[in-house]
Amino acid sequence: MKWIYDDYEFENRANNLSWTIAGDYNESIDISEKDYSSKEIGLYFAIIAGARRKYVDWDIVKKYLTNRIRKGYDKDIILGLIQVILNTIVEEKAIKDRPGIEDIRRNAYKDIVSRFTKINNDNIMDKIKYAFVLYNMDKHPALDSITRRIVNDIRNIDTNQDIMEILKALDVIYLTYFEYILNGEESNFTYDENNVKDVEVNFDTFADFMYEELYSDEEENIIESDIDSISSSMLVEGVGDFDDSQSSNSADRVIYVDEETVNKIYSKIEHYYGKTYLSKGEIKKLETQNCRNVHEGCRIHFTDGVLRSECNNVFQLKYVTRQKENNLGKFREHARMYRQQIKRLKESLARILVEENAKTRVYSDCGTILANRAWRVGRSNNNKIFYKDIENEKGKYVIDILLDASGSQSRNQGDVAIQAYIIANALTEVGIPNRVMGFSSFLDYTILKRFKDYDDSIKNSENIFEYFCAGNNRDGLAIKSICSGLINRDEENKILIVLSDGRPNDVKIGKNSERTLRGEKAYRGIVGLRDTANEVRKARKQNILVLGVFTGKESELEAERLIYGNDFIYSRDITRFSDVVSMYLKKIIRS
């Protein structure tokens, strides 16, 4: 829900306010931190963006979060608690310094909450967040006993303390309540005073995380992504859902920028993602075919990535090289086990293919004579002394594997790369042509990165380890573009396997001089789901078998079912991706 309000005087005011709060005019306030869907929200966002820089030591928070996740703390719970307490710190201190901010906050909260069509209260963290939003609007929420006690304990934390003391208090709350809640069924959870214990945290051992060596690049990227998420959004945004179809503001999910910025963005795509391997004519043809309706005005960029195409962006070259080494390093830790998985999958597929390709012999009244049955003539009622060999008519197979490479998959990055490598290797060894692609979006561009092409050797499968996650995802356009190439293959059996979290989410760029845009401006929620589902149906009508492998939350399974119907698999453990695909392929080949 982030736009740029087309009022430069107001924008300057918001920037100055943010810099003043931060106390540093050299701070760069990122465009994504400014929400100008209304002036009240825009002012509040500017205030919070500056206050976060002034009042929070994010390095300490990052170290604490990394340490706790390593120790087995539930990531969603600990992130939620951190967001609530840091939001409280930032708001209370900003209001104390400038009391007028309280009225701005109240108006911004009311503006946002009034647009919600649904309040999220599926779990205890949702209830806690909503309670804090209502308190800040001078309302008194009705809470169950356990939620009320947790909320009161959080509100009783002295936000004027040192950040270490605040995190210590947060740790006590987690250990006191959530270990017990998480060990039971939350939906059936009832508060019992006897089940909630008093917890003492030894401050000396608590502070040990400050002296740990900094985590690996992979962990760092995941934690950075999580920290960025809570440090660049308002608590109130996450407590409800917007109706894209009814709210004109929420539907206009467009970032408006000036002409110069647009030109810079379009000229930098190859700088950040590598040169395209298609000609201008091929790209234009694809965009004409695919960038219609909801995708009107979007663009497509097919690339082999910065490491295997022309690119002079030294930083990006180093970054992608590091991501590849991280993924390879994770593979090498258990290389023997993974190679065994490749071998098992290869042997299993080879065995099925041999069985299915075997000729079926049928005895008949005509055909090729079988000498050892000639004696039956005149001596038996079974006079079928001829035979025919029936050829397998199923035909050959070709498989596309499409990986969601948006930022929401960053926590699974290494595992996804390994599983895709296992599948691609096994398929190549049994002679099934396969292509592995990743998709993400950067502003108006849907980036389709080719890791392995249909006829590549096994050695080229290592390019799959270049997989890394960033940006948004326009699933429907990615599927549509991939199918444009798959449908032209000669093989009779075309299969598309899509690994995604089932949450299409993208923005659109519009120039200030072009306020009216064709096509849908929002690509999230029901708009994104319906479009993706429509592209899946179109692919199936073209006789492409489409399987969705869902890696999102169980509560979002209905969205995945809307997209893929019954042909999807919910994989709680991403490391079983190759097993899931193996079972699906066996079923398809045998059917």
Short mmCIF file of C-alpha atoms in Angstrom, two decimals, residues 246-253:
data_model
loop_
_atom_site.label_atom_id
_atom_site.label_comp_id
_atom_site.label_asym_id
_atom_site.label_seq_id
_atom_site.Cartn_x
_atom_site.Cartn_y
_atom_site.Cartn_z
CA GLN A 246 -13.88 -1.68 -4.07
CA SER A 247 -11.30 0.78 -2.85
CA SER A 248 -10.10 3.15 -5.52
CA ASN A 249 -7.05 4.04 -3.50
CA SER A 250 -6.04 0.51 -2.71
CA ALA A 251 -6.61 -0.51 -6.31
CA ASP A 252 -4.27 2.17 -7.62
CA ARG A 253 -1.19 0.41 -6.40
#
